[in-house]
Short mmCIF file of N, CA, C and O in Angstrom, two decimals:
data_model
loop_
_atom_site.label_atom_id
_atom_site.label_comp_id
_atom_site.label_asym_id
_atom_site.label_seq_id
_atom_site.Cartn_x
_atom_site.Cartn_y
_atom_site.Cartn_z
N UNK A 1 5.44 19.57 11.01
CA UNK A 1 4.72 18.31 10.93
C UNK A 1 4.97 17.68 9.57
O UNK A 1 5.33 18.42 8.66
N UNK A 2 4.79 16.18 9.33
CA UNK A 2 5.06 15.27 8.43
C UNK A 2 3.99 15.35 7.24
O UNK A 2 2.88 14.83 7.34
N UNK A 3 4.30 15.86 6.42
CA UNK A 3 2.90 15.45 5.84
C UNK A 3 2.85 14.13 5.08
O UNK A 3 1.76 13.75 4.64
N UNK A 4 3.86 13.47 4.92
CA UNK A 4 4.02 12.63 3.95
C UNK A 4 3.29 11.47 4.74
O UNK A 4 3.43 11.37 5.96
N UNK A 5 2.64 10.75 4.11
CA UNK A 5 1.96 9.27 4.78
C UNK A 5 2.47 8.02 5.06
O UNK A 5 2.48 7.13 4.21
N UNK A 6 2.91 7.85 6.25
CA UNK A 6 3.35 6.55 7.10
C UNK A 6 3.34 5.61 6.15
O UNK A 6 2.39 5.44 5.39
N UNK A 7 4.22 5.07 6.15
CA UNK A 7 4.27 3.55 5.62
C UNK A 7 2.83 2.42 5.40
O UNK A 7 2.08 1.93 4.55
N UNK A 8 3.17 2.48 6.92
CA UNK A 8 1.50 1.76 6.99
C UNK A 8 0.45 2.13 6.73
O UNK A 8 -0.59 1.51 6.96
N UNK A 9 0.52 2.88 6.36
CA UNK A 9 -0.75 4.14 5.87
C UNK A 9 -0.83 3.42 4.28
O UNK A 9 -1.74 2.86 3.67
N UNK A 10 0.62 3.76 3.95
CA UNK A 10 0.65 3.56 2.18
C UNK A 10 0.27 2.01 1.81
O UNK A 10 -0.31 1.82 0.75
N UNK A 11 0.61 0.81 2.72
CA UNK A 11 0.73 0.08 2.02
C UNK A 11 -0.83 -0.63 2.41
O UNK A 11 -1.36 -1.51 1.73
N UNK A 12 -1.33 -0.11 3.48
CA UNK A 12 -3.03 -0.65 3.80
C UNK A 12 -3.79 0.24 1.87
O UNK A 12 -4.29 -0.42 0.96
N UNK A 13 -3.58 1.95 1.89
CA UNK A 13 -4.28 2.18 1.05
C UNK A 13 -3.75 1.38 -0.45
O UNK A 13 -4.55 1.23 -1.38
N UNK A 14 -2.74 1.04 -0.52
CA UNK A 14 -2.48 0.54 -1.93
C UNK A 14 -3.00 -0.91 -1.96
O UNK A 14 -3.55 -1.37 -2.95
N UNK A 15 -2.82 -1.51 -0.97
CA UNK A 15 -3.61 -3.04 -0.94
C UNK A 15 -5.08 -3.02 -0.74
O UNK A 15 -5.73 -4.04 -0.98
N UNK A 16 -5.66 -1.90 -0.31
CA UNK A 16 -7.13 -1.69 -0.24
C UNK A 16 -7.35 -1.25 -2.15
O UNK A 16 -8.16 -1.86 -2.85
N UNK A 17 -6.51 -0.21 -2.66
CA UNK A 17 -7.01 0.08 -3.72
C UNK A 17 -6.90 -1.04 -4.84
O UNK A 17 -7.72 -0.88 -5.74
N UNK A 18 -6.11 -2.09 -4.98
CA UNK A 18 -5.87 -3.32 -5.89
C UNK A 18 -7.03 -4.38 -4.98
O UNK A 18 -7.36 -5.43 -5.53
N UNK A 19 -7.55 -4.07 -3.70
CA UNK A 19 -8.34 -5.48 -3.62
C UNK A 19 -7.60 -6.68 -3.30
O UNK A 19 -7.94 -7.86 -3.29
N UNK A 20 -6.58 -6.12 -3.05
CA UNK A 20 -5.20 -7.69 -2.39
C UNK A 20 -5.25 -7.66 -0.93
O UNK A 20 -5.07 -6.79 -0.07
N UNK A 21 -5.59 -9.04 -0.91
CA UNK A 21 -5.50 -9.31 0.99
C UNK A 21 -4.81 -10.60 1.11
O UNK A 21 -4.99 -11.60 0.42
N UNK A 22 -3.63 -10.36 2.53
CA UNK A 22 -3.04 -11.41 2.49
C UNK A 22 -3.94 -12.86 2.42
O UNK A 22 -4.97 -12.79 3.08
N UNK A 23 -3.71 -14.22 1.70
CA UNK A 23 -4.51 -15.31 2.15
C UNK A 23 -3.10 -16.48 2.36
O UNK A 23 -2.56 -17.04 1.40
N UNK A 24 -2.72 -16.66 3.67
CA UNK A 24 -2.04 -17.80 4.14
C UNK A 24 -2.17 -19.04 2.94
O UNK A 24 -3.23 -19.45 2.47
N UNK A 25 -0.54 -19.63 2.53
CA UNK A 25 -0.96 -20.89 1.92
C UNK A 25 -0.05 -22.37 2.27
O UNK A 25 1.11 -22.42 2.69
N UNK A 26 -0.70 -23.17 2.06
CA UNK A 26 0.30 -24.28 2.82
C UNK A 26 2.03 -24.69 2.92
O UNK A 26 2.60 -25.69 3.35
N UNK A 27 2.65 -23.08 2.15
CA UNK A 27 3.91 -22.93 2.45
C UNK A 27 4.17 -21.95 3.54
O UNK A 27 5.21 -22.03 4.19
N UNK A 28 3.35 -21.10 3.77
CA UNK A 28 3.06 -20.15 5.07
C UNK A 28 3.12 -20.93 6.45
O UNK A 28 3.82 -20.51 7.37
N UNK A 29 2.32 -22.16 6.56
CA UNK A 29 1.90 -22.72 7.45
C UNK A 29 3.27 -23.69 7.63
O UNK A 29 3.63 -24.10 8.73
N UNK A 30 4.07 -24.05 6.20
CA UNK A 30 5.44 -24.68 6.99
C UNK A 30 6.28 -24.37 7.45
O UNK A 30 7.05 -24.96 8.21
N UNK A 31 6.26 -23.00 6.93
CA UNK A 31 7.00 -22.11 7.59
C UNK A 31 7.84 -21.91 8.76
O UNK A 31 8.98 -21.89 9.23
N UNK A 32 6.02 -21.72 9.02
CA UNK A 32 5.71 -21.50 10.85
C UNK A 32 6.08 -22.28 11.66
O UNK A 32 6.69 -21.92 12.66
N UNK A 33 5.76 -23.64 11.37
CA UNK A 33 5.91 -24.99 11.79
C UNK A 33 8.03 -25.10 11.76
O UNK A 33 8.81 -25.78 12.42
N UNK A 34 8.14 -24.61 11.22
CA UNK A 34 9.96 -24.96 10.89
C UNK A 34 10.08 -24.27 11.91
O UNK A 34 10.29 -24.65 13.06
N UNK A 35 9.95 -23.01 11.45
CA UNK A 35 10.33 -21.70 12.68
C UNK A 35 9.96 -22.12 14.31
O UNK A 35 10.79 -21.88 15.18
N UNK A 36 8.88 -22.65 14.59
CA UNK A 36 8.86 -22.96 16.07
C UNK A 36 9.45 -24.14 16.33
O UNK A 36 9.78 -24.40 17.48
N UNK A 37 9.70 -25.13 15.20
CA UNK A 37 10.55 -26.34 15.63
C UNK A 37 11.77 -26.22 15.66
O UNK A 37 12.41 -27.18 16.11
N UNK A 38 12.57 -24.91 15.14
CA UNK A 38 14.17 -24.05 15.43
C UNK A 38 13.85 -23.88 16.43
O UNK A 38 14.93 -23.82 17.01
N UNK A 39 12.76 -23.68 17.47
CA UNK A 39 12.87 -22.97 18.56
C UNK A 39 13.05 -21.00 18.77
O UNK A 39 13.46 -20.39 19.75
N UNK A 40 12.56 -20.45 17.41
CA UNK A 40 12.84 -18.76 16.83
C UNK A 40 10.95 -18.72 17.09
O UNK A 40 10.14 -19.64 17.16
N UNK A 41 10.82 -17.56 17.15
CA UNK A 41 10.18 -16.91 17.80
C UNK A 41 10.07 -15.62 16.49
O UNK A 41 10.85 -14.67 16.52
N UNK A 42 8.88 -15.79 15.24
CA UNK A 42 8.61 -14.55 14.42
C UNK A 42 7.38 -14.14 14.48
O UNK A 42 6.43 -14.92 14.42
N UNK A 43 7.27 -13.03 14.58
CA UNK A 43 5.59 -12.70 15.03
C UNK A 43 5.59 -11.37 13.76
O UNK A 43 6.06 -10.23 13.83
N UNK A 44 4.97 -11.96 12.78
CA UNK A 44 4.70 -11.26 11.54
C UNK A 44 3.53 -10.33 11.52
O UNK A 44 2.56 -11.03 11.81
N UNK A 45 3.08 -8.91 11.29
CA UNK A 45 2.01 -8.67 11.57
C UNK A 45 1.10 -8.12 10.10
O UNK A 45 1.60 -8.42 9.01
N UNK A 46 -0.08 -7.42 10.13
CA UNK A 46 -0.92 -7.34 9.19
C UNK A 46 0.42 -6.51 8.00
O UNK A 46 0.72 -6.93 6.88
N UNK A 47 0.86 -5.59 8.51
CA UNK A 47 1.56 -4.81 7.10
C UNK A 47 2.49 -5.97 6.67
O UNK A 47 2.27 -6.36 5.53
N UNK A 48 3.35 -6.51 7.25
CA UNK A 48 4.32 -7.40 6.68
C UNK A 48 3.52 -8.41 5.88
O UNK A 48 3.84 -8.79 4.75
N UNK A 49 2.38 -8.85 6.59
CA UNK A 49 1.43 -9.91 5.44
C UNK A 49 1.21 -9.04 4.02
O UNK A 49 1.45 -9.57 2.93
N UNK A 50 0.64 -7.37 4.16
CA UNK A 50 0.46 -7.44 2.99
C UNK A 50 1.53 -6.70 1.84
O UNK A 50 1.29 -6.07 0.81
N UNK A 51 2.54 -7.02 2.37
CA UNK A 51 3.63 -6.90 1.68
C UNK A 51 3.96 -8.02 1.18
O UNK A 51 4.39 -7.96 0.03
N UNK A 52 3.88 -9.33 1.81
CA UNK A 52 4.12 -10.52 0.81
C UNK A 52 2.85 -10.53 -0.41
O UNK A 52 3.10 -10.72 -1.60
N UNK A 53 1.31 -10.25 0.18
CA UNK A 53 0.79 -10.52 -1.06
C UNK A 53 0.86 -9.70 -1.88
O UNK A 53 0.84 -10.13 -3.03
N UNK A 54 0.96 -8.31 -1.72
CA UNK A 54 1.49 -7.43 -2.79
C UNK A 54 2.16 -7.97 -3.72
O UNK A 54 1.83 -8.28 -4.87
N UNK A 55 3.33 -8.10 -3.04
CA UNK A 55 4.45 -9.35 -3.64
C UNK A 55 3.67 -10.46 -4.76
O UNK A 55 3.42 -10.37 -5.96
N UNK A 56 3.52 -11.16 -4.07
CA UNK A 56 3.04 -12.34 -4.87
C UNK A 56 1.81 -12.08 -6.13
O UNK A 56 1.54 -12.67 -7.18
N UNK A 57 1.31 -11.02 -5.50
CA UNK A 57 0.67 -10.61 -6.97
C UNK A 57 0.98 -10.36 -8.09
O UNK A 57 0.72 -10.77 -9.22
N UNK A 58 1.89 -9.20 -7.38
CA UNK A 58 3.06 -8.72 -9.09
C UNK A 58 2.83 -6.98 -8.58
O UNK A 58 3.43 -6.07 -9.16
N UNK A 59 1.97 -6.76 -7.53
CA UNK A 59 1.79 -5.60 -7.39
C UNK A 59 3.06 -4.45 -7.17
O UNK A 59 3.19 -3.27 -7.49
N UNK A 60 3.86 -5.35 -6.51
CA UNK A 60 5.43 -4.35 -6.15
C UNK A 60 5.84 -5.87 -6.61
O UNK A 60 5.16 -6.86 -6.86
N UNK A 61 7.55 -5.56 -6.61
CA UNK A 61 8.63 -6.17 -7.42
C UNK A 61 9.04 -6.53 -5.88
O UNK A 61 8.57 -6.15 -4.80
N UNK A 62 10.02 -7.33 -6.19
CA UNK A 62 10.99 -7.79 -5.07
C UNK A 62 11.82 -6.63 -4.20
O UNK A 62 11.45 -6.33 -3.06
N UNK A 63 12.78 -6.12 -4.72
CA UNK A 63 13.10 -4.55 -4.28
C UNK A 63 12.19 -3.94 -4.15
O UNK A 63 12.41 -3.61 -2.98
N UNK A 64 10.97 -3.31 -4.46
CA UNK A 64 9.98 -2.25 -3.84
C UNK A 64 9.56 -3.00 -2.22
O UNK A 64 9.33 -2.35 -1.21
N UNK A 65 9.54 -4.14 -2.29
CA UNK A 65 8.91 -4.69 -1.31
C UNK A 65 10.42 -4.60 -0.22
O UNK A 65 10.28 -3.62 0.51
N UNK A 66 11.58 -5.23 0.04
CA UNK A 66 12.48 -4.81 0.86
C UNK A 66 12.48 -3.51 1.40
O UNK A 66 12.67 -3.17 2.56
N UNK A 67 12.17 -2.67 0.13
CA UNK A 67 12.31 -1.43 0.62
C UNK A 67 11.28 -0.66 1.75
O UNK A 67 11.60 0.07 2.69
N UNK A 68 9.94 -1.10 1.30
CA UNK A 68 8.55 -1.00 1.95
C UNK A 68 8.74 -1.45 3.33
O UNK A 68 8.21 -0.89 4.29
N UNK A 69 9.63 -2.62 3.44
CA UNK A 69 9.63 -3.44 4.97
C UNK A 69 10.51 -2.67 5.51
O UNK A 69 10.42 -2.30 6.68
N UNK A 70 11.44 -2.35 4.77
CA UNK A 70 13.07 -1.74 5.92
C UNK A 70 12.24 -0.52 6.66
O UNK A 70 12.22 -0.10 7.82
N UNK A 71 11.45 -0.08 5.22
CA UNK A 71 11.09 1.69 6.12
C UNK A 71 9.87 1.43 7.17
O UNK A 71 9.68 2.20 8.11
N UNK A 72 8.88 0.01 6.88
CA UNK A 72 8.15 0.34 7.30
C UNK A 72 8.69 -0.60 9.14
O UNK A 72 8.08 -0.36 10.19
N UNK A 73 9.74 -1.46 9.07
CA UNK A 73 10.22 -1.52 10.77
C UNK A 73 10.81 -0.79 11.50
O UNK A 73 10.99 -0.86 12.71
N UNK A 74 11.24 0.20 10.47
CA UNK A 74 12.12 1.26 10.25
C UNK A 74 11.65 2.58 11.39
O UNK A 74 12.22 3.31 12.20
N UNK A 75 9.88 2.31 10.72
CA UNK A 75 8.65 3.49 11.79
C UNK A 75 8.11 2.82 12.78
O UNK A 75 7.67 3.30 13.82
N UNK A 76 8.15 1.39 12.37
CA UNK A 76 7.67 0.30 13.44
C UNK A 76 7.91 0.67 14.91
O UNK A 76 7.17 0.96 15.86
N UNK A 77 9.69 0.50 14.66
CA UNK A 77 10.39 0.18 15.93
C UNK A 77 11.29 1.69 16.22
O UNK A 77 12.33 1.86 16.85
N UNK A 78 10.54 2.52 15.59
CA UNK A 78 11.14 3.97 16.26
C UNK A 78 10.07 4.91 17.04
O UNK A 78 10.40 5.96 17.59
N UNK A 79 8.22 4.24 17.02
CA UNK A 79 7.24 4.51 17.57
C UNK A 79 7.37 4.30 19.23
O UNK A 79 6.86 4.98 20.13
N UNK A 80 8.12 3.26 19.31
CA UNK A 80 8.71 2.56 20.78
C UNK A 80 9.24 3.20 21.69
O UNK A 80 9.63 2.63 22.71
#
């Protein structure tokens, strides 16, 4: 057995322990708006949100955060 802690595990307790929660901002929302007016289809969920605000805090760097996402679609889409 694994003992090491899931991705999503790590990045809920590290954003619970700093007090960072994603908050949508009116570049989020154009985003979205671009993306369905391409006609693309992205359905972002709670860990990927709080990997951007991590991000945007200063909490992880640009590379920690790629890295966090690769592994964490990585467990995402191998649960399937």
């Amino acid at each position: 057995m694994d003992t090491q802690p899931n991705i999503r595990s790590y990045v809920i307790d590290l954003a619970d322990q700093l007090g960072i929660r994603y908050q949508a901002t009116p570049e989020d929302a154009l985003a979205d708006i671009a993306t369905r007016l391409a006609g693309d289809e992205v359905v972002i969920d709670e860990i990927e949100d709080l990997l951007v605000a991590l991000k945007r805090t200063g909490a992880i760097n640009g590379n920690e955060m790629v890295t966090l996402l690769g592994q964490y679609l990585d467990e995402k889409f191998s649960e399937r």
